């Protein structure tokens, strides 16, 4: 697992389309999320982890970076290319979608 901060993520989102997964619960996601993020809750990981493609890079985020780090560690062990967004939504300085 590698990490990026929210400024690096914002730049990456400007430059290209990335696979951004928000692992918070749906009620948290609808309160505000990064544009382009898809919601795949940590609590449902066993249901969606096999949907990820091995040849893709995934960026994971949550509220503070802790839950996404746990998911990132597991997915990295399964052979996926994962970046954890340090600081999560709390560190995101840009606009959020609802």
Tab-separated table of N, CA, C and O in Angstrom:
chain	number	residue	atom	x	y	z
A	1	UNK	N	0.838	-1.184	0.000
A	1	UNK	CA	0.000	0.000	0.000
A	1	UNK	C	0.878	1.241	0.000
A	1	UNK	O	1.857	1.312	0.720
A	2	UNK	N	0.476	2.170	-0.829
A	2	UNK	CA	1.147	3.458	-0.853
A	2	UNK	C	0.160	4.510	-0.365
A	2	UNK	O	-1.022	4.221	-0.192
A	3	UNK	N	0.632	5.721	-0.139
A	3	UNK	CA	-0.251	6.772	0.349
A	3	UNK	C	-0.133	8.021	-0.512
A	3	UNK	O	0.885	8.254	-1.170
A	4	UNK	N	-1.200	8.802	-0.499
A	4	UNK	CA	-1.208	10.140	-1.084
A	4	UNK	C	-1.918	11.047	-0.090
A	4	UNK	O	-2.749	10.590	0.689
A	5	UNK	N	-1.590	12.328	-0.121
A	5	UNK	CA	-2.341	13.261	0.696
A	5	UNK	C	-3.472	13.847	-0.150
A	5	UNK	O	-3.574	13.579	-1.348
A	6	UNK	N	-4.318	14.644	0.466
A	6	UNK	CA	-5.487	15.144	-0.257
A	6	UNK	C	-5.113	16.131	-1.363
A	6	UNK	O	-5.796	16.202	-2.381
A	7	UNK	N	-4.027	16.874	-1.198
A	7	UNK	CA	-3.574	17.780	-2.264
A	7	UNK	C	-3.114	16.979	-3.481
A	7	UNK	O	-3.412	17.330	-4.628
A	8	UNK	N	-2.384	15.889	-3.244
A	8	UNK	CA	-1.948	15.027	-4.347
A	8	UNK	C	-3.154	14.385	-5.038
A	8	UNK	O	-3.191	14.277	-6.259
A	9	UNK	N	-4.152	13.980	-4.241
A	9	UNK	CA	-5.358	13.386	-4.817
A	9	UNK	C	-6.091	14.400	-5.679
A	9	UNK	O	-6.520	14.072	-6.791
A	10	UNK	N	-6.234	15.629	-5.196
A	10	UNK	CA	-6.914	16.672	-5.961
A	10	UNK	C	-6.216	16.902	-7.300
A	10	UNK	O	-6.873	17.034	-8.341
A	11	UNK	N	-4.897	16.924	-7.293
A	11	UNK	CA	-4.138	17.096	-8.535
A	11	UNK	C	-4.349	15.919	-9.471
A	11	UNK	O	-4.546	16.094	-10.672
A	12	UNK	N	-4.318	14.718	-8.924
A	12	UNK	CA	-4.517	13.503	-9.721
A	12	UNK	C	-5.899	13.525	-10.382
A	12	UNK	O	-6.044	13.159	-11.547
A	13	UNK	N	-6.913	13.959	-9.629
A	13	UNK	CA	-8.275	14.023	-10.167
A	13	UNK	C	-8.390	15.029	-11.306
A	13	UNK	O	-9.197	14.841	-12.220
A	14	UNK	N	-7.580	16.079	-11.280
A	14	UNK	CA	-7.574	17.067	-12.365
A	14	UNK	C	-6.921	16.508	-13.622
A	14	UNK	O	-7.281	16.872	-14.735
A	15	UNK	N	-5.937	15.658	-13.439
A	15	UNK	CA	-5.127	15.162	-14.555
A	15	UNK	C	-5.715	13.959	-15.276
A	15	UNK	O	-5.486	13.782	-16.468
A	16	UNK	N	-6.434	13.108	-14.550
A	16	UNK	CA	-6.901	11.859	-15.158
A	16	UNK	C	-8.080	11.283	-14.394
A	16	UNK	O	-8.383	11.691	-13.277
A	17	UNK	N	-8.731	10.318	-15.010
A	17	UNK	CA	-9.819	9.592	-14.340
A	17	UNK	C	-9.180	8.493	-13.500
A	17	UNK	O	-8.372	7.708	-13.990
A	18	UNK	N	-9.508	8.479	-12.221
A	18	UNK	CA	-8.942	7.467	-11.326
A	18	UNK	C	-10.061	6.673	-10.663
A	18	UNK	O	-11.221	7.085	-10.667
A	19	UNK	N	-9.706	5.539	-10.107
A	19	UNK	CA	-10.640	4.692	-9.360
A	19	UNK	C	-10.572	5.101	-7.900
A	19	UNK	O	-9.674	4.689	-7.172
A	20	UNK	N	-11.532	5.928	-7.483
A	20	UNK	CA	-11.566	6.430	-6.116
A	20	UNK	C	-12.723	5.764	-5.379
A	20	UNK	O	-13.877	5.900	-5.773
A	21	UNK	N	-12.387	5.037	-4.321
A	21	UNK	CA	-13.385	4.320	-3.526
A	21	UNK	C	-13.465	4.943	-2.136
A	21	UNK	O	-12.456	5.070	-1.446
A	22	UNK	N	-14.670	5.320	-1.757
A	22	UNK	CA	-14.944	5.847	-0.424
A	22	UNK	C	-15.511	4.692	0.392
A	22	UNK	O	-16.552	4.142	0.057
A	23	UNK	N	-14.806	4.283	1.447
A	23	UNK	CA	-15.199	3.091	2.208
A	23	UNK	C	-16.088	3.414	3.420
A	23	UNK	O	-16.359	2.539	4.239
A	24	UNK	N	-16.564	4.661	3.499
A	24	UNK	CA	-17.472	5.008	4.594
A	24	UNK	C	-18.845	4.376	4.345
A	24	UNK	O	-19.150	3.903	3.256
A	25	UNK	N	-19.674	4.409	5.361
A	25	UNK	CA	-21.032	3.884	5.254
A	25	UNK	C	-21.873	4.816	4.373
A	25	UNK	O	-21.574	6.014	4.274
A	26	UNK	N	-22.920	4.283	3.729
A	26	UNK	CA	-23.740	5.105	2.828
A	26	UNK	C	-24.257	6.399	3.455
A	26	UNK	O	-24.279	7.437	2.792
A	27	UNK	N	-24.654	6.367	4.728
A	27	UNK	CA	-25.180	7.581	5.357
A	27	UNK	C	-24.099	8.658	5.467
A	27	UNK	O	-24.388	9.856	5.413
A	28	UNK	N	-22.826	8.249	5.583
A	28	UNK	CA	-21.726	9.208	5.626
A	28	UNK	C	-21.440	9.736	4.217
A	28	UNK	O	-21.196	10.925	4.021
A	29	UNK	N	-21.468	8.845	3.254
A	29	UNK	CA	-21.169	9.179	1.864
A	29	UNK	C	-22.134	10.236	1.335
A	29	UNK	O	-21.708	11.191	0.679
A	30	UNK	N	-23.435	10.082	1.622
A	30	UNK	CA	-24.411	11.025	1.074
A	30	UNK	C	-24.324	12.402	1.733
A	30	UNK	O	-24.785	13.386	1.160
A	31	UNK	N	-23.700	12.479	2.904
A	31	UNK	CA	-23.517	13.779	3.552
A	31	UNK	C	-22.484	14.628	2.824
A	31	UNK	O	-22.462	15.848	2.969
A	32	UNK	N	-21.608	13.998	2.062
A	32	UNK	CA	-20.606	14.709	1.289
A	32	UNK	C	-19.459	13.795	0.920
A	32	UNK	O	-18.954	13.070	1.767
A	33	UNK	N	-19.091	13.812	-0.367
A	33	UNK	CA	-17.999	12.961	-0.850
A	33	UNK	C	-17.273	13.670	-1.991
A	33	UNK	O	-17.773	14.633	-2.568
A	34	UNK	N	-16.100	13.170	-2.294
A	34	UNK	CA	-15.299	13.714	-3.379
A	34	UNK	C	-15.962	13.349	-4.699
A	34	UNK	O	-16.383	12.195	-4.902
A	35	UNK	N	-16.056	14.316	-5.599
A	35	UNK	CA	-16.662	14.086	-6.908
A	35	UNK	C	-15.941	12.944	-7.619
A	35	UNK	O	-14.718	12.915	-7.681
A	36	UNK	N	-16.707	11.997	-8.123
A	36	UNK	CA	-16.152	10.851	-8.836
A	36	UNK	C	-15.936	9.616	-7.972
A	36	UNK	O	-15.673	8.539	-8.486
A	37	UNK	N	-16.042	9.791	-6.658
A	37	UNK	CA	-15.847	8.642	-5.759
A	37	UNK	C	-17.054	7.711	-5.833
A	37	UNK	O	-18.184	8.150	-6.031
A	38	UNK	N	-16.784	6.418	-5.682
A	38	UNK	CA	-17.869	5.453	-5.566
A	38	UNK	C	-17.865	4.918	-4.142
A	38	UNK	O	-16.810	4.820	-3.508
A	39	UNK	N	-19.025	4.608	-3.648
A	39	UNK	CA	-19.168	4.161	-2.267
A	39	UNK	C	-19.175	2.643	-2.195
A	39	UNK	O	-20.040	1.987	-2.759
A	40	UNK	N	-18.161	2.108	-1.524
A	40	UNK	CA	-18.075	0.671	-1.255
A	40	UNK	C	-17.694	0.552	0.215
A	40	UNK	O	-16.518	0.609	0.556
A	41	UNK	N	-18.691	0.420	1.091
A	41	UNK	CA	-18.435	0.450	2.537
A	41	UNK	C	-17.505	-0.661	3.023
A	41	UNK	O	-17.576	-1.805	2.551
A	42	UNK	N	-16.659	-0.293	3.970
A	42	UNK	CA	-15.771	-1.264	4.606
A	42	UNK	C	-16.572	-2.429	5.179
A	42	UNK	O	-16.131	-3.576	5.110
A	43	UNK	N	-17.741	-2.140	5.723
A	43	UNK	CA	-18.565	-3.185	6.337
A	43	UNK	C	-19.041	-4.228	5.329
A	43	UNK	O	-19.434	-5.327	5.715
A	44	UNK	N	-18.974	-3.895	4.045
A	44	UNK	CA	-19.407	-4.818	2.984
A	44	UNK	C	-18.229	-5.337	2.157
A	44	UNK	O	-18.424	-5.884	1.073
A	45	UNK	N	-17.024	-5.167	2.660
A	45	UNK	CA	-15.805	-5.512	1.921
A	45	UNK	C	-15.843	-6.927	1.343
A	45	UNK	O	-15.472	-7.138	0.193
A	46	UNK	N	-16.306	-7.881	2.115
A	46	UNK	CA	-16.302	-9.264	1.629
A	46	UNK	C	-17.177	-9.425	0.385
A	46	UNK	O	-16.981	-10.343	-0.407
A	47	UNK	N	-18.138	-8.526	0.183
A	47	UNK	CA	-19.031	-8.610	-0.971
A	47	UNK	C	-18.452	-7.946	-2.224
A	47	UNK	O	-18.828	-8.310	-3.329
A	48	UNK	N	-17.576	-6.969	-2.051
A	48	UNK	CA	-17.096	-6.247	-3.231
A	48	UNK	C	-15.607	-6.399	-3.534
A	48	UNK	O	-15.174	-6.046	-4.623
A	49	UNK	N	-14.833	-6.973	-2.640
A	49	UNK	CA	-13.381	-7.048	-2.879
A	49	UNK	C	-13.029	-7.848	-4.129
A	49	UNK	O	-12.055	-7.536	-4.813
A	50	UNK	N	-13.830	-8.848	-4.468
A	50	UNK	CA	-13.537	-9.667	-5.647
A	50	UNK	C	-13.923	-8.988	-6.953
A	50	UNK	O	-13.568	-9.475	-8.026
A	51	UNK	N	-14.625	-7.846	-6.871
A	51	UNK	CA	-14.999	-7.093	-8.076
A	51	UNK	C	-13.836	-6.270	-8.619
A	51	UNK	O	-13.865	-5.851	-9.769
A	52	UNK	N	-12.823	-6.025	-7.790
A	52	UNK	CA	-11.708	-5.180	-8.207
A	52	UNK	C	-10.817	-5.915	-9.194
A	52	UNK	O	-10.546	-7.100	-9.041
A	53	UNK	N	-10.359	-5.177	-10.194
A	53	UNK	CA	-9.487	-5.758	-11.212
A	53	UNK	C	-8.028	-5.645	-10.784
A	53	UNK	O	-7.604	-4.615	-10.251
A	54	UNK	N	-7.279	-6.700	-11.018
A	54	UNK	CA	-5.866	-6.745	-10.593
A	54	UNK	C	-4.994	-5.747	-11.337
A	54	UNK	O	-3.975	-5.308	-10.819
A	55	UNK	N	-5.365	-5.368	-12.562
A	55	UNK	CA	-4.513	-4.482	-13.351
A	55	UNK	C	-4.870	-2.999	-13.194
A	55	UNK	O	-4.335	-2.156	-13.902
A	56	UNK	N	-5.737	-2.678	-12.248
A	56	UNK	CA	-6.138	-1.296	-12.008
A	56	UNK	C	-5.504	-0.770	-10.721
A	56	UNK	O	-5.159	-1.533	-9.826
A	57	UNK	N	-5.379	0.551	-10.633
A	57	UNK	CA	-4.918	1.209	-9.420
A	57	UNK	C	-6.145	1.796	-8.730
A	57	UNK	O	-6.998	2.402	-9.384
A	58	UNK	N	-6.224	1.622	-7.416
A	58	UNK	CA	-7.361	2.124	-6.643
A	58	UNK	C	-6.892	3.058	-5.539
A	58	UNK	O	-5.884	2.794	-4.880
A	59	UNK	N	-7.636	4.137	-5.367
A	59	UNK	CA	-7.407	5.101	-4.292
A	59	UNK	C	-8.547	4.935	-3.307
A	59	UNK	O	-9.715	4.946	-3.702
A	60	UNK	N	-8.215	4.771	-2.030
A	60	UNK	CA	-9.229	4.545	-1.003
A	60	UNK	C	-9.240	5.705	-0.020
A	60	UNK	O	-8.186	6.205	0.382
A	61	UNK	N	-10.443	6.108	0.368
A	61	UNK	CA	-10.544	7.138	1.391
A	61	UNK	C	-11.729	6.879	2.301
A	61	UNK	O	-12.631	6.110	1.967
A	62	UNK	N	-11.699	7.523	3.458
A	62	UNK	CA	-12.788	7.439	4.432
A	62	UNK	C	-12.852	8.791	5.132
A	62	UNK	O	-12.423	9.803	4.589
A	63	UNK	N	-13.344	8.826	6.335
A	63	UNK	CA	-13.468	10.087	7.072
A	63	UNK	C	-12.096	10.644	7.456
A	63	UNK	O	-11.806	11.812	7.248
A	64	UNK	N	-11.236	9.788	8.036
A	64	UNK	CA	-9.950	10.278	8.550
A	64	UNK	C	-8.731	9.551	7.983
A	64	UNK	O	-7.611	9.955	8.229
A	65	UNK	N	-8.957	8.469	7.263
A	65	UNK	CA	-7.848	7.689	6.719
A	65	UNK	C	-7.607	6.381	7.441
A	65	UNK	O	-6.805	5.562	6.988
A	66	UNK	N	-8.277	6.152	8.563
A	66	UNK	CA	-8.047	4.929	9.335
A	66	UNK	C	-8.737	3.701	8.730
A	66	UNK	O	-8.109	2.660	8.547
A	67	UNK	N	-10.030	3.816	8.445
A	67	UNK	CA	-10.737	2.667	7.851
A	67	UNK	C	-10.167	2.338	6.476
A	67	UNK	O	-9.962	1.176	6.142
A	68	UNK	N	-9.902	3.387	5.693
A	68	UNK	CA	-9.361	3.132	4.353
A	68	UNK	C	-7.987	2.483	4.433
A	68	UNK	O	-7.640	1.642	3.600
A	69	UNK	N	-7.193	2.823	5.448
A	69	UNK	CA	-5.883	2.186	5.620
A	69	UNK	C	-6.046	0.693	5.901
A	69	UNK	O	-5.303	-0.131	5.369
A	70	UNK	N	-7.020	0.339	6.734
A	70	UNK	CA	-7.261	-1.074	7.030
A	70	UNK	C	-7.656	-1.835	5.768
A	70	UNK	O	-7.150	-2.928	5.499
A	71	UNK	N	-8.567	-1.245	4.986
A	71	UNK	CA	-8.999	-1.888	3.738
A	71	UNK	C	-7.842	-1.948	2.753
A	71	UNK	O	-7.626	-2.968	2.089
A	72	UNK	N	-7.070	-0.877	2.675
A	72	UNK	CA	-5.923	-0.834	1.763
A	72	UNK	C	-4.912	-1.922	2.090
A	72	UNK	O	-4.370	-2.574	1.187
A	73	UNK	N	-4.648	-2.130	3.372
A	73	UNK	CA	-3.708	-3.183	3.768
A	73	UNK	C	-4.198	-4.553	3.305
A	73	UNK	O	-3.424	-5.344	2.763
A	74	UNK	N	-5.466	-4.833	3.516
A	74	UNK	CA	-6.020	-6.122	3.109
A	74	UNK	C	-5.970	-6.293	1.597
A	74	UNK	O	-5.543	-7.339	1.101
A	75	UNK	N	-6.404	-5.269	0.860
A	75	UNK	CA	-6.424	-5.379	-0.603
A	75	UNK	C	-5.013	-5.477	-1.177
A	75	UNK	O	-4.790	-6.170	-2.177
A	76	UNK	N	-4.053	-4.820	-0.537
A	76	UNK	CA	-2.657	-4.928	-0.968
A	76	UNK	C	-2.168	-6.363	-0.782
A	76	UNK	O	-1.489	-6.918	-1.658
A	77	UNK	N	-2.532	-6.972	0.336
A	77	UNK	CA	-2.164	-8.374	0.577
A	77	UNK	C	-2.767	-9.300	-0.481
A	77	UNK	O	-2.193	-10.341	-0.795
A	78	UNK	N	-3.907	-8.912	-1.040
A	78	UNK	CA	-4.557	-9.712	-2.085
A	78	UNK	C	-3.983	-9.424	-3.471
A	78	UNK	O	-4.454	-9.970	-4.460
A	79	UNK	N	-2.984	-8.542	-3.535
A	79	UNK	CA	-2.296	-8.290	-4.794
A	79	UNK	C	-2.751	-7.069	-5.569
A	79	UNK	O	-2.326	-6.856	-6.698
A	80	UNK	N	-3.599	-6.237	-4.980
A	80	UNK	CA	-4.082	-5.041	-5.668
A	80	UNK	C	-3.126	-3.873	-5.475
A	80	UNK	O	-2.410	-3.795	-4.487
A	81	UNK	N	-3.152	-2.955	-6.443
A	81	UNK	CA	-2.356	-1.726	-6.373
A	81	UNK	C	-3.234	-0.666	-5.714
A	81	UNK	O	-4.203	-0.194	-6.302
A	82	UNK	N	-2.886	-0.299	-4.487
A	82	UNK	CA	-3.739	0.555	-3.662
A	82	UNK	C	-2.971	1.766	-3.141
A	82	UNK	O	-1.821	1.642	-2.706
A	83	UNK	N	-3.648	2.911	-3.157
A	83	UNK	CA	-3.166	4.119	-2.501
A	83	UNK	C	-4.189	4.502	-1.439
A	83	UNK	O	-5.390	4.566	-1.733
A	84	UNK	N	-3.736	4.759	-0.230
A	84	UNK	CA	-4.611	5.246	0.825
A	84	UNK	C	-4.499	6.768	0.875
A	84	UNK	O	-3.405	7.319	0.829
A	85	UNK	N	-5.649	7.441	0.968
A	85	UNK	CA	-5.669	8.897	1.050
A	85	UNK	C	-5.560	9.298	2.524
A	85	UNK	O	-6.497	9.110	3.298
A	86	UNK	N	-4.392	9.823	2.889
A	86	UNK	CA	-4.133	10.205	4.274
A	86	UNK	C	-5.009	11.389	4.681
A	86	UNK	O	-5.148	12.349	3.932
A	87	UNK	N	-5.598	11.292	5.844
A	87	UNK	CA	-6.419	12.377	6.365
A	87	UNK	C	-7.874	12.314	5.941
A	87	UNK	O	-8.726	12.930	6.563
A	88	UNK	N	-8.153	11.598	4.864
A	88	UNK	CA	-9.525	11.397	4.410
A	88	UNK	C	-10.308	12.677	4.165
A	88	UNK	O	-9.748	13.733	3.874
A	89	UNK	N	-11.622	12.575	4.306
A	89	UNK	CA	-12.526	13.700	4.077
A	89	UNK	C	-12.203	14.870	5.005
A	89	UNK	O	-12.326	16.031	4.623
A	90	UNK	N	-11.769	14.576	6.213
A	90	UNK	CA	-11.451	15.653	7.163
A	90	UNK	C	-10.337	16.556	6.642
A	90	UNK	O	-10.286	17.743	6.978
A	91	UNK	N	-9.443	16.026	5.830
A	91	UNK	CA	-8.330	16.800	5.296
A	91	UNK	C	-8.618	17.376	3.900
A	91	UNK	O	-7.808	18.119	3.371
A	92	UNK	N	-9.767	17.059	3.331
A	92	UNK	CA	-10.118	17.483	1.978
A	92	UNK	C	-10.505	18.970	2.009
A	92	UNK	O	-11.465	19.355	2.663
A	93	UNK	N	-9.754	19.803	1.292
A	93	UNK	CA	-9.985	21.257	1.285
A	93	UNK	C	-10.907	21.706	0.168
A	93	UNK	O	-11.276	22.874	0.120
A	94	UNK	N	-11.240	20.824	-0.740
A	94	UNK	CA	-12.045	21.197	-1.892
A	94	UNK	C	-13.528	20.896	-1.652
A	94	UNK	O	-13.907	20.327	-0.636
A	95	UNK	N	-14.312	21.246	-2.634
A	95	UNK	CA	-15.761	21.061	-2.537
A	95	UNK	C	-16.132	19.591	-2.496
A	95	UNK	O	-15.463	18.754	-3.103
A	96	UNK	N	-17.212	19.291	-1.778
A	96	UNK	CA	-17.739	17.938	-1.712
A	96	UNK	C	-19.087	17.893	-2.424
A	96	UNK	O	-19.820	18.871	-2.447
A	97	UNK	N	-19.380	16.754	-3.018
A	97	UNK	CA	-20.693	16.531	-3.618
A	97	UNK	C	-21.601	15.887	-2.599
A	97	UNK	O	-21.151	15.195	-1.702
A	98	UNK	N	-22.903	16.099	-2.766
A	98	UNK	CA	-23.871	15.462	-1.885
A	98	UNK	C	-24.877	14.698	-2.689
A	98	UNK	O	-25.034	14.879	-3.844
